[in-house]
Amino acid sequence: MTTEPKNPSDAHNVLDVIIYEAALAGMENPRPSPKSDAWKRELLADTNERLGEMRRALLPEAAPIRRVKPPRPGLLAMTRDALIALAEQLVGKHGAEHVQFAHRDLSTLSDDDLRSLITHLEDDESGE
Amino acid sequence: MYEQAVVDARAAAERFLDDRFVFRREHIEIERWAREEEIDIYEGALDGAQAQLIRTRDRRRIILSDRIADHGARRFNLMHELAHLLLKHMSASLSLMCTPSKAREQRRGAKVNEVSANTFTSAVLVPARQVSSRCNPREVNLDVPWALSKEYDVSILTSAIRVTELSPQRCAAVFSKNGKVVWCAESDTFRHKIRRGTRLRAEALASCFFEDRRLDESARRLPARAWVDGDNAEIVEHSTPSIEHGTVLSMLWLPN
């Protein structure tokens, strides 16, 4: 059985008719054949491949890796306790809820690690 | 607590891979994913950790320690810090980060985020959808971990753990140092626990390395008691040493 589109020039209408006919055919023969299964898999793989290409095209290029800036001289003279206090103060200024730290294989932050951390937090505060 | 974190991290990794249409090895582009998240990557001296994430309201940075020489380890560290950001892990307090790790580990749940980030990272860098079928070989040994390590640019430790996670076979990856177990990753079907800190038994091939720095690097059948209790069958051990670090990685397999 076929149904003529009401207005063949209307692409949506043509698509409706094709879907309708495909649904009727599907109801008459509800078990997919190996051929239709293979076609479905191929179509899905092809569509995903194209979507993947489009998605990857949206990714920005990798930026070059930078060297960490050395700490300002004033930080070099500070004791560990003073460094921790300053870092906590800066976190407070940024708003603790907006600050996230994470480390992999953290033993403990050394004094130099704290100086580096403070340098980053101060840069962010000054908008550098 | 850890079990749920692992399940959640694996599910999150699958969603991440779906969102980025990662079908093949060349689609794993950590630096570009980091850039998409507006992360700046730095390298520098970092005494107390391998890598660090610092996020403020305006900036996101990942700092990689310049002590990491291995390319696979760098990729793992970068993805690990990215995982902390994507999984929105809460930070430890500064004072806690400044206490020695042993004291910190005693705090309940202090390591959950680390376990979660590691699980997410290995699931993204060595995707189950791409490698599962290779994790059920006729004979389990280090061949598949070596191949995955090269192909996916991860350390042999990461790929060995991943194989045990994905294999239906009774297998385990054991990492040892100074004659003791540092960690063990068992497959779901392994049904034995090799505990951290356990001294290697004399029958285990890996123990030879700690005796005289020599090791038979072929896969060998041994009595299962060389590694586990209560199993009279044979176990296959395939071990490889790192002379530089004084460690051994062993892949164990209990054939049915």
PDB file of N, CA and C in Angstrom, chain B residues 84-173:
ATOM      1  N   HIS B  84      39.296  15.866  39.145  1.00  0.00           N
ATOM      2  CA  HIS B  84      38.864  16.549  40.373  1.00  0.00           C
ATOM      3  C   HIS B  84      37.950  17.737  40.033  1.00  0.00           C
ATOM      4  N   LEU B  85      38.305  18.453  38.987  1.00  0.00           N
ATOM      5  CA  LEU B  85      37.504  19.616  38.601  1.00  0.00           C
ATOM      6  C   LEU B  85      36.145  19.168  38.059  1.00  0.00           C
ATOM      7  N   LEU B  86      36.157  18.211  37.145  1.00  0.00           N
ATOM      8  CA  LEU B  86      34.912  17.758  36.514  1.00  0.00           C
ATOM      9  C   LEU B  86      33.974  17.107  37.519  1.00  0.00           C
ATOM     10  N   LEU B  87      34.555  16.400  38.481  1.00  0.00           N
ATOM     11  CA  LEU B  87      33.725  15.697  39.471  1.00  0.00           C
ATOM     12  C   LEU B  87      33.364  16.609  40.653  1.00  0.00           C
ATOM     13  N   LYS B  88      33.817  17.875  40.578  1.00  0.00           N
ATOM     14  CA  LYS B  88      33.489  18.886  41.596  1.00  0.00           C
ATOM     15  C   LYS B  88      33.821  18.406  43.009  1.00  0.00           C
ATOM     16  N   HIS B  89      35.030  17.889  43.162  1.00  0.00           N
ATOM     17  CA  HIS B  89      35.445  17.403  44.482  1.00  0.00           C
ATOM     18  C   HIS B  89      35.689  18.564  45.440  1.00  0.00           C
ATOM     19  N   MET B  90      35.261  18.370  46.645  1.00  0.00           N
ATOM     20  CA  MET B  90      35.501  19.375  47.685  1.00  0.00           C
ATOM     21  C   MET B  90      36.987  19.358  48.048  1.00  0.00           C
ATOM     22  N   SER B  91      37.511  20.535  48.386  1.00  0.00           N
ATOM     23  CA  SER B  91      38.921  20.625  48.771  1.00  0.00           C
ATOM     24  C   SER B  91      39.114  20.246  50.225  1.00  0.00           C
ATOM     25  N   ALA B  92      40.305  19.708  50.477  1.00  0.00           N
ATOM     26  CA  ALA B  92      40.718  19.571  51.879  1.00  0.00           C
ATOM     27  C   ALA B  92      41.139  20.963  52.357  1.00  0.00           C
ATOM     28  N   SER B  93      41.133  21.194  53.649  1.00  0.00           N
ATOM     29  CA  SER B  93      41.553  22.507  54.149  1.00  0.00           C
ATOM     30  C   SER B  93      43.062  22.656  53.975  1.00  0.00           C
ATOM     31  N   LEU B  94      43.510  23.899  53.933  1.00  0.00           N
ATOM     32  CA  LEU B  94      44.939  24.159  53.772  1.00  0.00           C
ATOM     33  C   LEU B  94      45.749  23.521  54.891  1.00  0.00           C
ATOM     34  N   SER B  95      45.239  23.631  56.119  1.00  0.00           N
ATOM     35  CA  SER B  95      46.012  23.080  57.244  1.00  0.00           C
ATOM     36  C   SER B  95      46.131  21.558  57.102  1.00  0.00           C
ATOM     37  N   LEU B  96      45.103  20.936  56.557  1.00  0.00           N
ATOM     38  CA  LEU B  96      45.169  19.485  56.355  1.00  0.00           C
ATOM     39  C   LEU B  96      46.189  19.141  55.268  1.00  0.00           C
ATOM     40  N   MET B  97      46.224  19.978  54.215  1.00  0.00           N
ATOM     41  CA  MET B  97      47.175  19.719  53.130  1.00  0.00           C
ATOM     42  C   MET B  97      48.614  19.904  53.588  1.00  0.00           C
ATOM     43  N   CYS B  98      48.764  20.613  54.716  1.00  0.00           N
ATOM     44  CA  CYS B  98      50.109  20.863  55.228  1.00  0.00           C
ATOM     45  C   CYS B  98      50.504  19.867  56.320  1.00  0.00           C
ATOM     46  N   THR B  99      49.651  18.868  56.553  1.00  0.00           N
ATOM     47  CA  THR B  99      50.018  17.822  57.516  1.00  0.00           C
ATOM     48  C   THR B  99      50.550  16.618  56.749  1.00  0.00           C
ATOM     49  N   PRO B 100      51.420  15.833  57.363  1.00  0.00           N
ATOM     50  CA  PRO B 100      51.980  14.671  56.656  1.00  0.00           C
ATOM     51  C   PRO B 100      50.887  13.693  56.244  1.00  0.00           C
ATOM     52  N   SER B 101      51.144  12.993  55.126  1.00  0.00           N
ATOM     53  CA  SER B 101      50.099  12.142  54.540  1.00  0.00           C
ATOM     54  C   SER B 101      49.620  11.057  55.491  1.00  0.00           C
ATOM     55  N   LYS B 102      50.513  10.508  56.308  1.00  0.00           N
ATOM     56  CA  LYS B 102      50.099   9.424  57.217  1.00  0.00           C
ATOM     57  C   LYS B 102      49.006   9.912  58.169  1.00  0.00           C
ATOM     58  N   ALA B 103      49.210  11.109  58.706  1.00  0.00           N
ATOM     59  CA  ALA B 103      48.212  11.657  59.630  1.00  0.00           C
ATOM     60  C   ALA B 103      46.916  11.951  58.892  1.00  0.00           C
ATOM     61  N   ARG B 104      47.053  12.418  57.638  1.00  0.00           N
ATOM     62  CA  ARG B 104      45.868  12.778  56.859  1.00  0.00           C
ATOM     63  C   ARG B 104      45.034  11.546  56.508  1.00  0.00           C
ATOM     64  N   GLU B 105      45.727  10.434  56.233  1.00  0.00           N
ATOM     65  CA  GLU B 105      45.021   9.214  55.840  1.00  0.00           C
ATOM     66  C   GLU B 105      44.146   8.670  56.950  1.00  0.00           C
ATOM     67  N   GLN B 106      44.499   9.018  58.198  1.00  0.00           N
ATOM     68  CA  GLN B 106      43.699   8.503  59.306  1.00  0.00           C
ATOM     69  C   GLN B 106      42.322   9.150  59.354  1.00  0.00           C
ATOM     70  N   ARG B 107      42.192  10.265  58.670  1.00  0.00           N
ATOM     71  CA  ARG B 107      40.876  10.913  58.644  1.00  0.00           C
ATOM     72  C   ARG B 107      39.961  10.121  57.717  1.00  0.00           C
ATOM     73  N   ARG B 108      38.816   9.782  58.260  1.00  0.00           N
ATOM     74  CA  ARG B 108      37.865   8.956  57.511  1.00  0.00           C
ATOM     75  C   ARG B 108      37.467   9.651  56.194  1.00  0.00           C
ATOM     76  N   GLY B 109      37.584   8.936  55.148  1.00  0.00           N
ATOM     77  CA  GLY B 109      37.124   9.469  53.864  1.00  0.00           C
ATOM     78  C   GLY B 109      38.081  10.423  53.182  1.00  0.00           C
ATOM     79  N   ALA B 110      39.255  10.644  53.794  1.00  0.00           N
ATOM     80  CA  ALA B 110      40.181  11.617  53.201  1.00  0.00           C
ATOM     81  C   ALA B 110      40.644  11.188  51.814  1.00  0.00           C
ATOM     82  N   LYS B 111      40.603   9.880  51.533  1.00  0.00           N
ATOM     83  CA  LYS B 111      41.140   9.406  50.256  1.00  0.00           C
ATOM     84  C   LYS B 111      40.058   9.098  49.225  1.00  0.00           C
ATOM     85  N   VAL B 112      38.808   9.284  49.587  1.00  0.00           N
ATOM     86  CA  VAL B 112      37.728   8.917  48.654  1.00  0.00           C
ATOM     87  C   VAL B 112      37.859   9.687  47.342  1.00  0.00           C
ATOM     88  N   ASN B 113      38.129  10.987  47.444  1.00  0.00           N
ATOM     89  CA  ASN B 113      38.251  11.793  46.226  1.00  0.00           C
ATOM     90  C   ASN B 113      39.410  11.337  45.356  1.00  0.00           C
ATOM     91  N   GLU B 114      40.479  10.891  46.000  1.00  0.00           N
ATOM     92  CA  GLU B 114      41.637  10.413  45.232  1.00  0.00           C
ATOM     93  C   GLU B 114      41.298   9.117  44.503  1.00  0.00           C
ATOM     94  N   VAL B 115      40.624   8.216  45.206  1.00  0.00           N
ATOM     95  CA  VAL B 115      40.211   6.948  44.590  1.00  0.00           C
ATOM     96  C   VAL B 115      39.283   7.245  43.406  1.00  0.00           C
ATOM     97  N   SER B 116      38.356   8.164  43.624  1.00  0.00           N
ATOM     98  CA  SER B 116      37.397   8.532  42.598  1.00  0.00           C
ATOM     99  C   SER B 116      38.107   9.130  41.371  1.00  0.00           C
ATOM    100  N   ALA B 117      39.035  10.052  41.600  1.00  0.00           N
ATOM    101  CA  ALA B 117      39.747  10.689  40.473  1.00  0.00           C
ATOM    102  C   ALA B 117      40.619   9.675  39.737  1.00  0.00           C
ATOM    103  N   ASN B 118      41.253   8.765  40.476  1.00  0.00           N
ATOM    104  CA  ASN B 118      42.072   7.733  39.817  1.00  0.00           C
ATOM    105  C   ASN B 118      41.214   6.805  38.966  1.00  0.00           C
ATOM    106  N   THR B 119      40.067   6.426  39.502  1.00  0.00           N
ATOM    107  CA  THR B 119      39.173   5.523  38.767  1.00  0.00           C
ATOM    108  C   THR B 119      38.689   6.203  37.492  1.00  0.00           C
ATOM    109  N   PHE B 120      38.254   7.453  37.621  1.00  0.00           N
ATOM    110  CA  PHE B 120      37.772   8.222  36.468  1.00  0.00           C
ATOM    111  C   PHE B 120      38.883   8.301  35.406  1.00  0.00           C
ATOM    112  N   THR B 121      40.081   8.615  35.867  1.00  0.00           N
ATOM    113  CA  THR B 121      41.205   8.809  34.949  1.00  0.00           C
ATOM    114  C   THR B 121      41.529   7.536  34.178  1.00  0.00           C
ATOM    115  N   SER B 122      41.645   6.413  34.869  1.00  0.00           N
ATOM    116  CA  SER B 122      42.006   5.200  34.133  1.00  0.00           C
ATOM    117  C   SER B 122      40.869   4.769  33.209  1.00  0.00           C
ATOM    118  N   ALA B 123      39.620   5.033  33.616  1.00  0.00           N
ATOM    119  CA  ALA B 123      38.484   4.661  32.750  1.00  0.00           C
ATOM    120  C   ALA B 123      38.422   5.534  31.500  1.00  0.00           C
ATOM    121  N   VAL B 124      38.934   6.749  31.579  1.00  0.00           N
ATOM    122  CA  VAL B 124      38.947   7.633  30.405  1.00  0.00           C
ATOM    123  C   VAL B 124      40.171   7.357  29.527  1.00  0.00           C
ATOM    124  N   LEU B 125      41.316   7.142  30.162  1.00  0.00           N
ATOM    125  CA  LEU B 125      42.546   6.954  29.372  1.00  0.00           C
ATOM    126  C   LEU B 125      42.618   5.577  28.710  1.00  0.00           C
ATOM    127  N   VAL B 126      41.989   4.589  29.336  1.00  0.00           N
ATOM    128  CA  VAL B 126      41.953   3.247  28.742  1.00  0.00           C
ATOM    129  C   VAL B 126      40.477   2.823  28.727  1.00  0.00           C
ATOM    130  N   PRO B 127      39.711   3.307  27.748  1.00  0.00           N
ATOM    131  CA  PRO B 127      38.251   3.131  27.797  1.00  0.00           C
ATOM    132  C   PRO B 127      37.817   1.671  27.652  1.00  0.00           C
ATOM    133  N   ALA B 128      36.902   1.269  28.525  1.00  0.00           N
ATOM    134  CA  ALA B 128      36.382  -0.103  28.489  1.00  0.00           C
ATOM    135  C   ALA B 128      35.823  -0.423  27.109  1.00  0.00           C
ATOM    136  N   ARG B 129      35.132   0.532  26.512  1.00  0.00           N
ATOM    137  CA  ARG B 129      34.478   0.308  25.217  1.00  0.00           C
ATOM    138  C   ARG B 129      35.493  -0.043  24.129  1.00  0.00           C
ATOM    139  N   GLN B 130      36.736   0.367  24.320  1.00  0.00           N
ATOM    140  CA  GLN B 130      37.746   0.091  23.295  1.00  0.00           C
ATOM    141  C   GLN B 130      38.597  -1.135  23.613  1.00  0.00           C
ATOM    142  N   VAL B 131      38.714  -1.487  24.896  1.00  0.00           N
ATOM    143  CA  VAL B 131      39.705  -2.519  25.233  1.00  0.00           C
ATOM    144  C   VAL B 131      39.130  -3.774  25.902  1.00  0.00           C
ATOM    145  N   SER B 132      37.853  -3.737  26.290  1.00  0.00           N
ATOM    146  CA  SER B 132      37.283  -4.875  27.044  1.00  0.00           C
ATOM    147  C   SER B 132      37.529  -6.218  26.365  1.00  0.00           C
ATOM    148  N   SER B 133      37.317  -6.241  25.055  1.00  0.00           N
ATOM    149  CA  SER B 133      37.426  -7.522  24.349  1.00  0.00           C
ATOM    150  C   SER B 133      38.847  -8.074  24.411  1.00  0.00           C
ATOM    151  N   ARG B 134      39.820  -7.200  24.672  1.00  0.00           N
ATOM    152  CA  ARG B 134      41.214  -7.671  24.727  1.00  0.00           C
ATOM    153  C   ARG B 134      41.608  -8.121  26.134  1.00  0.00           C
ATOM    154  N   CYS B 135      40.701  -7.934  27.083  1.00  0.00           N
ATOM    155  CA  CYS B 135      41.040  -8.261  28.474  1.00  0.00           C
ATOM    156  C   CYS B 135      40.605  -9.666  28.862  1.00  0.00           C
ATOM    157  N   ASN B 136      40.261 -10.476  27.868  1.00  0.00           N
ATOM    158  CA  ASN B 136      39.894 -11.861  28.155  1.00  0.00           C
ATOM    159  C   ASN B 136      40.708 -12.788  27.261  1.00  0.00           C
ATOM    160  N   PRO B 137      42.037 -12.721  27.365  1.00  0.00           N
ATOM    161  CA  PRO B 137      42.864 -13.562  26.489  1.00  0.00           C
ATOM    162  C   PRO B 137      42.841 -15.020  26.953  1.00  0.00           C
ATOM    163  N   ARG B 138      43.333 -15.913  26.115  1.00  0.00           N
ATOM    164  CA  ARG B 138      43.361 -17.340  26.499  1.00  0.00           C
ATOM    165  C   ARG B 138      44.252 -17.536  27.711  1.00  0.00           C
ATOM    166  N   GLU B 139      45.341 -16.825  27.766  1.00  0.00           N
ATOM    167  CA  GLU B 139      46.243 -16.930  28.919  1.00  0.00           C
ATOM    168  C   GLU B 139      46.516 -15.527  29.430  1.00  0.00           C
ATOM    169  N   VAL B 140      46.274 -15.316  30.720  1.00  0.00           N
ATOM    170  CA  VAL B 140      46.468 -13.968  31.277  1.00  0.00           C
ATOM    171  C   VAL B 140      47.927 -13.819  31.709  1.00  0.00           C
ATOM    172  N   ASN B 141      48.545 -12.791  31.190  1.00  0.00           N
ATOM    173  CA  ASN B 141      49.919 -12.459  31.601  1.00  0.00           C
ATOM    174  C   ASN B 141      50.105 -10.963  31.345  1.00  0.00           C
ATOM    175  N   LEU B 142      51.352 -10.529  31.265  1.00  0.00           N
ATOM    176  CA  LEU B 142      51.581  -9.077  31.102  1.00  0.00           C
ATOM    177  C   LEU B 142      51.542  -8.620  29.643  1.00  0.00           C
ATOM    178  N   ASP B 143      51.286  -9.541  28.719  1.00  0.00           N
ATOM    179  CA  ASP B 143      51.308  -9.147  27.301  1.00  0.00           C
ATOM    180  C   ASP B 143      50.266  -8.070  26.986  1.00  0.00           C
ATOM    181  N   VAL B 144      49.026  -8.289  27.442  1.00  0.00           N
ATOM    182  CA  VAL B 144      47.975  -7.296  27.148  1.00  0.00           C
ATOM    183  C   VAL B 144      48.280  -5.964  27.855  1.00  0.00           C
ATOM    184  N   PRO B 145      48.625  -5.967  29.151  1.00  0.00           N
ATOM    185  CA  PRO B 145      48.999  -4.683  29.773  1.00  0.00           C
ATOM    186  C   PRO B 145      50.139  -3.963  29.037  1.00  0.00           C
ATOM    187  N   TRP B 146      51.144  -4.699  28.576  1.00  0.00           N
ATOM    188  CA  TRP B 146      52.235  -4.052  27.834  1.00  0.00           C
ATOM    189  C   TRP B 146      51.706  -3.406  26.563  1.00  0.00           C
ATOM    190  N   ALA B 147      50.861  -4.145  25.845  1.00  0.00           N
ATOM    191  CA  ALA B 147      50.321  -3.626  24.574  1.00  0.00           C
ATOM    192  C   ALA B 147      49.465  -2.379  24.836  1.00  0.00           C
ATOM    193  N   LEU B 148      48.613  -2.445  25.856  1.00  0.00           N
ATOM    194  CA  LEU B 148      47.743  -1.287  26.147  1.00  0.00           C
ATOM    195  C   LEU B 148      48.561  -0.094  26.619  1.00  0.00           C
ATOM    196  N   SER B 149      49.606  -0.383  27.379  1.00  0.00           N
ATOM    197  CA  SER B 149      50.468   0.692  27.883  1.00  0.00           C
ATOM    198  C   SER B 149      51.074   1.488  26.720  1.00  0.00           C
ATOM    199  N   LYS B 150      51.544   0.743  25.698  1.00  0.00           N
ATOM    200  CA  LYS B 150      52.144   1.414  24.527  1.00  0.00           C
ATOM    201  C   LYS B 150      51.084   2.155  23.732  1.00  0.00           C
ATOM    202  N   GLU B 151      49.997   1.458  23.480  1.00  0.00           N
ATOM    203  CA  GLU B 151      48.968   1.999  22.591  1.00  0.00           C
ATOM    204  C   GLU B 151      48.263   3.218  23.194  1.00  0.00           C
ATOM    205  N   TYR B 152      47.995   3.157  24.494  1.00  0.00           N
ATOM    206  CA  TYR B 152      47.215   4.225  25.140  1.00  0.00           C
ATOM    207  C   TYR B 152      48.096   5.209  25.909  1.00  0.00           C
ATOM    208  N   ASP B 153      49.416   5.004  25.836  1.00  0.00           N
ATOM    209  CA  ASP B 153      50.352   5.943  26.442  1.00  0.00           C
ATOM    210  C   ASP B 153      50.082   6.139  27.941  1.00  0.00           C
ATOM    211  N   VAL B 154      49.968   5.014  28.629  1.00  0.00           N
ATOM    212  CA  VAL B 154      49.825   5.041  30.090  1.00  0.00           C
ATOM    213  C   VAL B 154      50.909   4.132  30.667  1.00  0.00           C
ATOM    214  N   SER B 155      51.133   4.244  31.969  1.00  0.00           N
ATOM    215  CA  SER B 155      52.160   3.390  32.565  1.00  0.00           C
ATOM    216  C   SER B 155      51.688   1.940  32.575  1.00  0.00           C
ATOM    217  N   ILE B 156      52.642   1.031  32.690  1.00  0.00           N
ATOM    218  CA  ILE B 156      52.298  -0.391  32.761  1.00  0.00           C
ATOM    219  C   ILE B 156      51.455  -0.667  34.015  1.00  0.00           C
ATOM    220  N   LEU B 157      51.635   0.121  35.060  1.00  0.00           N
ATOM    221  CA  LEU B 157      50.845  -0.075  36.289  1.00  0.00           C
ATOM    222  C   LEU B 157      49.373   0.243  36.009  1.00  0.00           C
ATOM    223  N   THR B 158      49.133   1.359  35.329  1.00  0.00           N
ATOM    224  CA  THR B 158      47.756   1.746  34.998  1.00  0.00           C
ATOM    225  C   THR B 158      47.097   0.692  34.114  1.00  0.00           C
ATOM    226  N   SER B 159      47.823   0.245  33.095  1.00  0.00           N
ATOM    227  CA  SER B 159      47.196  -0.714  32.169  1.00  0.00           C
ATOM    228  C   SER B 159      46.976  -2.066  32.848  1.00  0.00           C
ATOM    229  N   ALA B 160      47.887  -2.472  33.743  1.00  0.00           N
ATOM    230  CA  ALA B 160      47.707  -3.761  34.440  1.00  0.00           C
ATOM    231  C   ALA B 160      46.477  -3.700  35.350  1.00  0.00           C
ATOM    232  N   ILE B 161      46.304  -2.591  36.051  1.00  0.00           N
ATOM    233  CA  ILE B 161      45.126  -2.439  36.919  1.00  0.00           C
ATOM    234  C   ILE B 161      43.856  -2.476  36.069  1.00  0.00           C
ATOM    235  N   ARG B 162      43.928  -1.770  34.942  1.00  0.00           N
ATOM    236  CA  ARG B 162      42.746  -1.686  34.075  1.00  0.00           C
ATOM    237  C   ARG B 162      42.355  -3.070  33.555  1.00  0.00           C
ATOM    238  N   VAL B 163      43.359  -3.887  33.209  1.00  0.00           N
ATOM    239  CA  VAL B 163      43.064  -5.238  32.719  1.00  0.00           C
ATOM    240  C   VAL B 163      42.350  -6.038  33.809  1.00  0.00           C
ATOM    241  N   THR B 164      42.809  -5.943  35.050  1.00  0.00           N
ATOM    242  CA  THR B 164      42.140  -6.708  36.126  1.00  0.00           C
ATOM    243  C   THR B 164      40.716  -6.194  36.346  1.00  0.00           C
ATOM    244  N   GLU B 165      40.507  -4.898  36.144  1.00  0.00           N
ATOM    245  CA  GLU B 165      39.150  -4.337  36.310  1.00  0.00           C
ATOM    246  C   GLU B 165      38.190  -4.884  35.255  1.00  0.00           C
ATOM    247  N   LEU B 166      38.720  -5.095  34.049  1.00  0.00           N
ATOM    248  CA  LEU B 166      37.845  -5.433  32.928  1.00  0.00           C
ATOM    249  C   LEU B 166      37.823  -6.922  32.586  1.00  0.00           C
ATOM    250  N   SER B 167      38.730  -7.685  33.184  1.00  0.00           N
ATOM    251  CA  SER B 167      38.822  -9.093  32.806  1.00  0.00           C
ATOM    252  C   SER B 167      37.830  -9.966  33.572  1.00  0.00           C
ATOM    253  N   PRO B 168      37.175 -10.884  32.868  1.00  0.00           N
ATOM    254  CA  PRO B 168      36.332 -11.856  33.572  1.00  0.00           C
ATOM    255  C   PRO B 168      37.168 -12.980  34.187  1.00  0.00           C
ATOM    256  N   GLN B 169      38.453 -13.028  33.866  1.00  0.00           N
ATOM    257  CA  GLN B 169      39.335 -14.089  34.365  1.00  0.00           C
ATOM    258  C   GLN B 169      39.723 -13.832  35.826  1.00  0.00           C
ATOM    259  N   ARG B 170      40.155 -14.909  36.513  1.00  0.00           N
ATOM    260  CA  ARG B 170      40.600 -14.779  37.907  1.00  0.00           C
ATOM    261  C   ARG B 170      42.048 -14.290  37.893  1.00  0.00           C
ATOM    262  N   CYS B 171      42.215 -12.986  37.993  1.00  0.00           N
ATOM    263  CA  CYS B 171      43.565 -12.438  37.898  1.00  0.00           C
ATOM    264  C   CYS B 171      43.749 -11.252  38.855  1.00  0.00           C
ATOM    265  N   ALA B 172      44.997 -10.910  39.071  1.00  0.00           N
ATOM    266  CA  ALA B 172      45.309  -9.786  39.959  1.00  0.00           C
ATOM    267  C   ALA B 172      46.642  -9.180  39.540  1.00  0.00           C
ATOM    268  N   ALA B 173      46.776  -7.877  39.753  1.00  0.00           N
ATOM    269  CA  ALA B 173      48.054  -7.194  39.524  1.00  0.00           C
ATOM    270  C   ALA B 173      48.589  -6.799  40.893  1.00  0.00           C
TER     271      ALA B 173
END
